[in-house]
Coordinates of C-alpha atoms in Angstrom, one line a residue:
X1 CA -0.9 25.2 -16.1
X2 CA 0.4 23.0 -13.3
X3 CA -1.3 20.0 -11.8
X4 CA -2.1 20.4 -8.2
X5 CA 0.3 17.7 -7.1
X6 CA 3.0 17.7 -4.5
X7 CA 6.0 15.7 -5.7
X8 CA 9.3 15.0 -3.9
X9 CA 12.5 14.1 -5.7
X10 CA 14.9 12.3 -3.3
X11 CA 18.5 12.3 -4.6
X12 CA 21.1 10.4 -2.6
X13 CA 24.3 12.4 -2.0
X14 CA 27.4 10.8 -3.6
X15 CA 25.6 7.5 -3.1
X16 CA 28.3 4.9 -3.7
X17 CA 30.9 6.9 -1.8
X18 CA 28.5 7.7 1.0
X19 CA 27.7 4.0 1.5
X20 CA 31.4 3.2 1.7
X21 CA 32.0 6.0 4.3
X22 CA 29.0 4.8 6.3
X23 CA 30.2 1.2 6.6
X24 CA 33.8 2.3 7.2
X25 CA 33.6 5.2 9.6
X26 CA 37.3 5.8 9.3
X27 CA 36.7 7.1 5.7
X28 CA 34.4 9.9 6.8
X29 CA 35.8 13.3 5.9
X30 CA 38.3 11.7 3.4
X31 CA 38.2 11.9 -0.4
X32 CA 36.7 8.6 -1.4
X33 CA 36.8 7.6 -5.1
X34 CA 34.7 4.6 -6.2
X35 CA 35.5 2.9 -9.5
X36 CA 38.6 0.8 -9.2
X37 CA 41.6 0.3 -6.9
X38 CA 44.5 2.7 -7.1
X39 CA 46.7 2.0 -10.1
X40 CA 43.9 0.0 -11.9
X41 CA 42.3 0.8 -15.2
X42 CA 38.8 2.1 -15.3
X43 CA 36.8 5.2 -14.6
X44 CA 35.3 6.9 -11.5
X45 CA 31.8 5.7 -10.8
X46 CA 31.2 8.0 -7.9
X47 CA 33.2 10.1 -5.5
X48 CA 32.7 11.9 -2.2
X49 CA 32.3 15.6 -1.9
X50 CA 35.8 15.8 -0.4
X51 CA 37.2 14.3 -3.6
X52 CA 35.1 16.6 -5.8
X53 CA 36.8 19.5 -4.2
X54 CA 40.0 18.4 -6.0
X55 CA 38.2 18.3 -9.4
X56 CA 37.4 14.6 -9.4
X57 CA 34.1 13.7 -11.0
X58 CA 32.3 10.6 -12.3
X59 CA 33.3 9.1 -15.7
X60 CA 36.9 10.4 -15.2
X61 CA 39.7 7.9 -15.8
X62 CA 41.1 6.6 -12.5
X63 CA 44.6 7.6 -13.6
X64 CA 43.5 11.2 -13.9
X65 CA 41.7 11.1 -10.6
X66 CA 44.9 9.8 -9.0
X67 CA 46.8 12.8 -10.3
X68 CA 44.2 15.3 -9.1
X69 CA 43.8 13.6 -5.7
X70 CA 46.9 11.5 -5.0
X71 CA 45.9 11.0 -1.3
X72 CA 42.4 9.8 -2.2
X73 CA 41.0 6.5 -1.0
X74 CA 40.3 4.4 -4.2
X75 CA 37.8 1.6 -3.9
X76 CA 36.3 -0.9 -6.4
X77 CA 32.5 -0.9 -7.0
X78 CA 30.5 -3.0 -4.6
X79 CA 27.2 -3.1 -6.5
X80 CA 25.7 -5.7 -4.2
X81 CA 26.1 -3.4 -1.2
X82 CA 24.7 -0.4 -3.0
X83 CA 21.7 -2.4 -4.3
X84 CA 20.9 -3.6 -0.8
X85 CA 20.8 -0.1 0.5
X86 CA 18.7 0.9 -2.5
X87 CA 16.1 -1.7 -1.7
X88 CA 16.0 -0.7 1.9
X89 CA 15.5 3.0 0.9
X90 CA 12.7 2.1 -1.5
X91 CA 10.9 0.3 1.3
X92 CA 11.3 3.3 3.5
X93 CA 9.8 5.6 0.8
X94 CA 6.9 3.3 0.4
X95 CA 6.0 3.8 4.1
X96 CA 5.3 7.4 3.2
X97 CA 3.3 6.9 0.0
X98 CA 2.4 4.1 -2.4
X99 CA 3.2 6.4 -5.3
X100 CA 7.0 5.8 -5.5
X101 CA 8.8 5.9 -8.9
X102 CA 12.4 4.7 -8.8
X103 CA 14.3 6.7 -11.3
X104 CA 17.7 5.0 -10.7
X105 CA 19.7 3.3 -8.0
X106 CA 20.1 6.7 -6.2
X107 CA 17.0 8.7 -7.1
X108 CA 13.2 8.4 -6.6
X109 CA 10.1 10.5 -7.1
X110 CA 7.4 10.4 -4.4
X111 CA 3.9 11.8 -4.9
X112 CA 2.9 12.9 -1.4
X113 CA -0.2 14.7 -2.3
X114 CA -2.3 12.3 -0.3
X115 CA 0.2 11.9 2.5
X116 CA -0.1 15.3 4.1
X117 CA -3.0 14.4 6.4
X118 CA -0.9 11.7 8.0
X119 CA 2.6 13.2 7.9
X120 CA 2.1 17.0 7.6
X121 CA 3.2 19.6 5.1
X122 CA 5.7 18.7 2.3
X123 CA 8.8 20.1 4.1
X124 CA 8.0 18.1 7.2
X125 CA 7.7 15.0 5.1
X126 CA 11.0 15.7 3.4
X127 CA 12.8 16.3 6.8
X128 CA 11.3 13.1 8.1
X129 CA 12.6 11.1 5.2
X130 CA 16.1 12.6 5.6
X131 CA 16.1 11.7 9.3
X132 CA 15.0 8.1 8.6
X133 CA 17.6 7.7 5.8
X134 CA 20.4 8.8 8.0
X135 CA 19.2 6.8 11.1
X136 CA 19.0 3.7 9.0
X137 CA 22.0 3.9 6.8
X138 CA 24.2 6.8 8.0
X139 CA 24.0 8.6 4.6
X140 CA 22.4 11.8 3.5
X141 CA 20.0 12.8 0.7
X142 CA 18.8 16.0 -0.9
X143 CA 15.1 16.5 -1.5
X144 CA 13.3 18.8 -3.9
X145 CA 9.6 19.7 -3.7
X146 CA 7.6 20.8 -6.7
X147 CA 4.3 20.5 -8.5
X148 CA 6.0 18.5 -11.3
X149 CA 8.7 15.9 -11.4
X150 CA 10.9 18.3 -13.4
X151 CA 10.7 21.1 -10.8
X152 CA 11.1 18.7 -7.9
X153 CA 14.3 17.3 -9.4
X154 CA 15.7 20.8 -10.1
X155 CA 14.9 21.9 -6.6
X156 CA 16.9 18.9 -5.2
X157 CA 19.8 19.7 -7.4
X158 CA 19.9 23.3 -6.2
X159 CA 20.1 22.2 -2.6
X160 CA 22.8 19.5 -2.6
X161 CA 24.1 18.1 -0.4
X162 CA 21.7 17.2 2.4
X163 CA 19.3 20.1 1.7
X164 CA 15.6 20.5 1.2
X165 CA 14.4 22.9 -1.5
X166 CA 11.1 23.9 -3.2
X167 CA 10.2 25.3 -6.6
X168 CA 6.8 26.6 -7.3
X169 CA 4.9 27.9 -10.4
X170 CA 5.9 31.4 -9.4
X171 CA 9.6 30.4 -9.4
X172 CA 9.4 29.5 -13.1
X173 CA 9.2 33.2 -13.9
X174 CA 11.4 34.2 -11.0
X175 CA 14.6 32.7 -9.8
X176 CA 14.5 29.9 -12.3
X177 CA 15.2 32.4 -15.1
X178 CA 18.7 33.1 -14.0
X179 CA 19.9 29.5 -14.1
X180 CA 22.0 28.2 -16.9
X181 CA 20.1 26.0 -19.4
X182 CA 22.3 23.1 -18.5
X183 CA 20.8 23.1 -14.9
X184 CA 17.5 21.8 -16.4
X185 CA 17.2 18.0 -16.6
X186 CA 16.8 16.9 -20.2
X187 CA 19.1 19.6 -21.6
X188 CA 22.4 17.9 -22.2
X189 CA 25.8 19.1 -23.4
X190 CA 25.1 18.9 -27.1
X191 CA 21.8 20.8 -26.8
X192 CA 23.5 23.4 -24.6
X193 CA 26.1 24.0 -27.4
X194 CA 23.4 24.4 -30.0
X195 CA 21.5 26.8 -27.7
X196 CA 24.7 28.8 -27.0
X197 CA 25.2 29.1 -30.8
X198 CA 21.8 30.9 -30.8
X199 CA 22.9 33.1 -27.8
X200 CA 20.6 31.3 -25.4
X201 CA 22.5 30.5 -22.2
X202 CA 19.9 31.0 -19.5
X203 CA 16.5 29.5 -18.8
X204 CA 15.0 33.0 -19.1
X205 CA 16.4 33.4 -22.6
X206 CA 15.0 30.0 -23.6
X207 CA 11.6 31.0 -22.2
X208 CA 11.6 34.3 -24.1
X209 CA 13.1 33.4 -27.5
X210 CA 10.6 33.7 -30.3
X211 CA 9.2 30.2 -31.0
X212 CA 9.8 30.3 -34.8
X213 CA 13.5 30.8 -34.1
X214 CA 13.6 27.9 -31.8
X215 CA 11.6 25.7 -34.2
X216 CA 13.9 26.6 -37.1
X217 CA 16.9 25.4 -35.1
X218 CA 15.3 22.3 -33.3
X219 CA 12.3 21.3 -35.4
X220 CA 9.9 19.1 -33.5
X221 CA 12.1 19.3 -30.4
X222 CA 11.5 23.0 -30.0
X223 CA 8.2 22.5 -28.1
X224 CA 9.8 20.1 -25.7
X225 CA 12.6 22.5 -25.0
X226 CA 10.1 25.3 -24.3
X227 CA 8.2 23.0 -21.9
X228 CA 11.5 22.2 -20.0
X229 CA 12.3 25.9 -19.7
X230 CA 8.8 26.5 -18.2
X231 CA 9.3 23.6 -15.7
X232 CA 6.5 21.6 -17.2
X233 CA 6.5 17.8 -17.1
X234 CA 3.1 16.2 -17.3
X235 CA 4.0 12.6 -16.6
X236 CA 2.7 11.5 -13.2
X237 CA 4.7 9.6 -10.6
X238 CA 4.4 5.9 -11.7
X239 CA 4.8 3.3 -9.0
X240 CA 5.2 0.5 -11.5
X241 CA 8.8 0.0 -12.7
X242 CA 9.2 0.8 -16.4
X243 CA 11.2 -1.6 -18.6
X244 CA 14.9 -0.6 -18.5
X245 CA 16.3 1.2 -21.5
X246 CA 19.2 -1.3 -21.7
X247 CA 21.2 -3.9 -19.8
X248 CA 24.9 -4.2 -20.5
X249 CA 28.3 -5.1 -19.3
X250 CA 31.7 -3.7 -20.1
X251 CA 35.3 -4.2 -18.9
X252 CA 38.5 -2.2 -19.0
X253 CA 41.5 -4.5 -19.7
X254 CA 44.5 -4.4 -17.3
X255 CA 46.7 -4.1 -20.4
X256 CA 45.7 -3.0 -23.9
X257 CA 44.6 -5.9 -26.1
X258 CA 44.9 -6.6 -29.8
X259 CA 44.2 -10.4 -29.6
X260 CA 41.0 -11.1 -31.5
X261 CA 40.3 -14.4 -29.7
X262 CA 40.7 -12.7 -26.3
X263 CA 38.3 -10.0 -27.4
X264 CA 35.7 -12.6 -28.5
X265 CA 36.2 -14.6 -25.2
X266 CA 35.6 -11.4 -23.3
X267 CA 32.5 -10.6 -25.3
X268 CA 31.1 -14.1 -24.6
X269 CA 31.6 -13.6 -20.8
X270 CA 30.0 -10.1 -20.9
X271 CA 27.1 -11.4 -23.0
X272 CA 26.5 -14.3 -20.7
X273 CA 26.4 -12.0 -17.7
X274 CA 24.0 -9.6 -19.4
X275 CA 21.7 -12.3 -20.5
X276 CA 21.6 -13.7 -17.0
X277 CA 20.3 -10.3 -15.9
X278 CA 17.6 -10.5 -18.7
X279 CA 16.4 -13.8 -17.4
X280 CA 16.2 -12.6 -13.8
X281 CA 14.0 -9.7 -15.0
X282 CA 11.9 -12.0 -17.3
X283 CA 12.9 -10.0 -20.4
X284 CA 13.9 -10.7 -24.0
X285 CA 15.9 -8.2 -26.2
X286 CA 16.0 -7.4 -29.9
X287 CA 18.9 -4.9 -30.1
X288 CA 22.6 -5.6 -29.5
X289 CA 25.1 -2.8 -29.1
X290 CA 28.9 -3.1 -29.1
X291 CA 31.2 -0.6 -27.6
X292 CA 35.0 -0.5 -28.2
X293 CA 37.4 2.0 -26.8
X294 CA 40.9 2.1 -28.2
X295 CA 44.1 3.0 -26.3
X296 CA 43.9 6.4 -27.9
X297 CA 40.6 6.8 -25.9
X298 CA 38.7 7.0 -29.2
X299 CA 35.4 5.2 -28.7
X300 CA 33.2 3.6 -31.4
X301 CA 29.9 1.8 -31.2
X302 CA 27.8 -0.3 -33.4
X303 CA 24.3 -1.8 -33.0
X304 CA 22.0 -4.2 -34.7
X305 CA 18.3 -5.2 -34.3
X306 CA 17.3 -8.8 -34.5
X307 CA 14.2 -10.1 -36.3
X308 CA 12.6 -11.1 -32.9
X309 CA 13.3 -10.7 -29.2
X310 CA 15.6 -13.4 -27.7
X311 CA 16.8 -14.2 -24.2
X312 CA 19.5 -16.7 -25.1
X313 CA 23.3 -16.1 -25.1
X314 CA 24.2 -17.6 -28.5
X315 CA 22.2 -15.3 -30.9
X316 CA 23.2 -12.1 -28.9
X317 CA 26.8 -13.2 -28.7
X318 CA 26.9 -14.0 -32.5
X319 CA 25.5 -10.6 -33.2
X320 CA 28.1 -8.9 -31.0
X321 CA 31.0 -10.7 -32.7
X322 CA 29.6 -9.8 -36.1
X323 CA 29.6 -6.2 -35.0
X324 CA 33.2 -6.6 -33.8
X325 CA 34.2 -8.0 -37.2
X326 CA 32.6 -5.0 -38.9
X327 CA 34.8 -2.7 -36.9
X328 CA 37.9 -4.5 -38.3
X329 CA 39.9 -3.8 -35.2
X330 CA 43.0 -5.4 -36.8
X331 CA 46.3 -4.4 -35.1
X332 CA 44.8 -1.6 -33.1
X333 CA 45.0 -1.8 -29.3
X334 CA 41.8 -2.0 -27.4
X335 CA 41.4 -0.6 -23.9
X336 CA 37.7 -1.3 -23.2
X337 CA 35.0 -3.5 -24.7
X338 CA 31.4 -3.7 -23.8
X339 CA 28.1 -5.2 -25.0
X340 CA 24.6 -4.0 -24.2
X341 CA 21.1 -5.2 -25.2
X342 CA 17.9 -3.2 -25.5
X343 CA 14.5 -3.2 -27.2
X344 CA 12.9 -5.2 -24.4
X345 CA 9.7 -7.2 -24.2
X346 CA 8.5 -9.4 -21.4
X347 CA 9.7 -12.9 -22.1
X348 CA 6.4 -14.7 -22.6
X349 CA 7.7 -18.2 -23.1
X350 CA 6.2 -20.1 -26.1
X351 CA 7.2 -23.4 -27.6
X352 CA 8.3 -23.0 -31.2
X353 CA 9.1 -25.3 -34.0
X354 CA 12.8 -24.4 -33.8
X355 CA 15.2 -25.3 -31.0
X356 CA 15.3 -21.8 -29.5
X357 CA 13.4 -23.0 -26.5
X358 CA 16.2 -25.4 -25.6
X359 CA 18.7 -22.6 -25.1
X360 CA 16.2 -20.7 -22.9
X361 CA 15.7 -23.8 -20.8
X362 CA 19.4 -24.5 -20.6
X363 CA 20.0 -20.9 -19.5
X364 CA 17.4 -21.2 -16.8
X365 CA 19.1 -24.4 -15.5
X366 CA 22.5 -22.6 -15.5
X367 CA 20.8 -19.7 -13.5
X368 CA 19.6 -22.1 -10.8
X369 CA 23.1 -23.6 -10.4
X370 CA 24.7 -20.2 -10.2
X371 CA 22.1 -19.0 -7.7
X372 CA 22.9 -21.8 -5.4
X373 CA 26.7 -22.0 -5.9
X374 CA 27.7 -18.5 -7.2
X375 CA 28.2 -17.1 -10.6
X376 CA 31.6 -18.6 -11.0
X377 CA 30.3 -22.1 -10.5
X378 CA 29.6 -22.4 -14.3
X379 CA 31.7 -20.7 -17.0
X380 CA 30.8 -20.9 -20.7
X381 CA 33.0 -23.0 -22.9
X382 CA 35.6 -21.2 -25.1
X383 CA 36.5 -18.8 -22.3
X384 CA 38.2 -19.1 -19.0
X385 CA 37.0 -15.6 -18.1
X386 CA 34.0 -15.6 -15.8
X387 CA 31.5 -12.8 -16.5
X388 CA 31.7 -11.7 -12.9
X389 CA 35.4 -11.1 -13.2
X390 CA 35.3 -9.6 -16.6
X391 CA 32.5 -7.1 -16.4
X392 CA 31.2 -4.0 -14.7
X393 CA 27.4 -3.8 -14.4
X394 CA 25.2 -1.1 -15.9
X395 CA 21.5 -1.2 -16.0
X396 CA 19.7 1.9 -17.3
X397 CA 16.2 2.6 -16.1
X398 CA 13.7 4.3 -18.3
X399 CA 12.8 6.6 -15.5
X400 CA 15.9 8.7 -15.4
X401 CA 19.4 9.8 -15.1
X402 CA 22.3 9.4 -12.9
X403 CA 26.1 9.7 -12.9
X404 CA 26.4 6.0 -12.3
X405 CA 27.7 3.6 -15.0
X406 CA 25.4 3.8 -18.0
X407 CA 22.7 5.9 -16.4
X408 CA 21.2 8.6 -18.5
X409 CA 21.8 11.4 -16.2
X410 CA 23.2 14.9 -16.9

């Protein structure tokens, strides 16, 4: 049973690359690859559709992207520019409806059920948004229309780039059935493999399979899978921003590293940068995760949960280094290192009998100096690496997925 809502899913097309092409018109029509400069280490954060034609995709190593598309335009990530456009777009969406849920930096859900009297039918609203987005920023978006967030998102994905599509309740038992299961948001590669082992490769097959068979293979997850196959998502569009899933920083070294002191100095810079983000959001974190990628491209991760939420650098950094010690890197060469924090609560400041409040106060003072003079104005002792130089940002929202760094998007 579907709720009688009308939901739009607005998905920006090749967002980072499109912003670069819009502010540099000479790049229009060229294969633009955003992630790092040519010859640098790192991975593709986003790429234009011209680059995708050569097989380039997000999360691909820059070196491989160069081989596939040697004449591509390689650019570093300019998160400040993309965030500014994101904020402008959010303001534009809020002129259409007050029910706007930001899913990621390049995606949003809009409940326009109550907007029709003022702006017309859903397709007219969608085309109006596309025109305003292009007029304001010179970039395109794809928009899906549906009675649930899941169907709206799927409709947008089926009409990229720059299209408007609609999926209704009737489509669930019609054209939706022929799609591969991987087209449905929430069914990732691992689940796809497990479904394929059962001979379930299309949405229709997943709709029709006897439930006991599905339950035997997926346990409690079977009901959720069935609901996805039927296009059902009962969560409403929430205009309040949910707490992020995680905040983290990672860096790819110019040359592989096996120096323990350099690894710790880099972790300190990354942790400092991540904690500064926590303080800006008024959050404290309980869980620390360490990510290490070796020169063999083998990646390992470790995590640990603290007794209470904190928003100071020292306890989070000490936890990260303890995790690094557990990995016993030894003489192995490291290509990438990253640290992320999660398990958030709002940082309701309370004086305690210990000295933890002093670190919080010191951090806030550092933030004020950096806000006025720039992040590089103050660097933590024990490292000459500033966090802004050492790290690439990733903030994952609870609302949803994307191909951007550390966004849970299929």
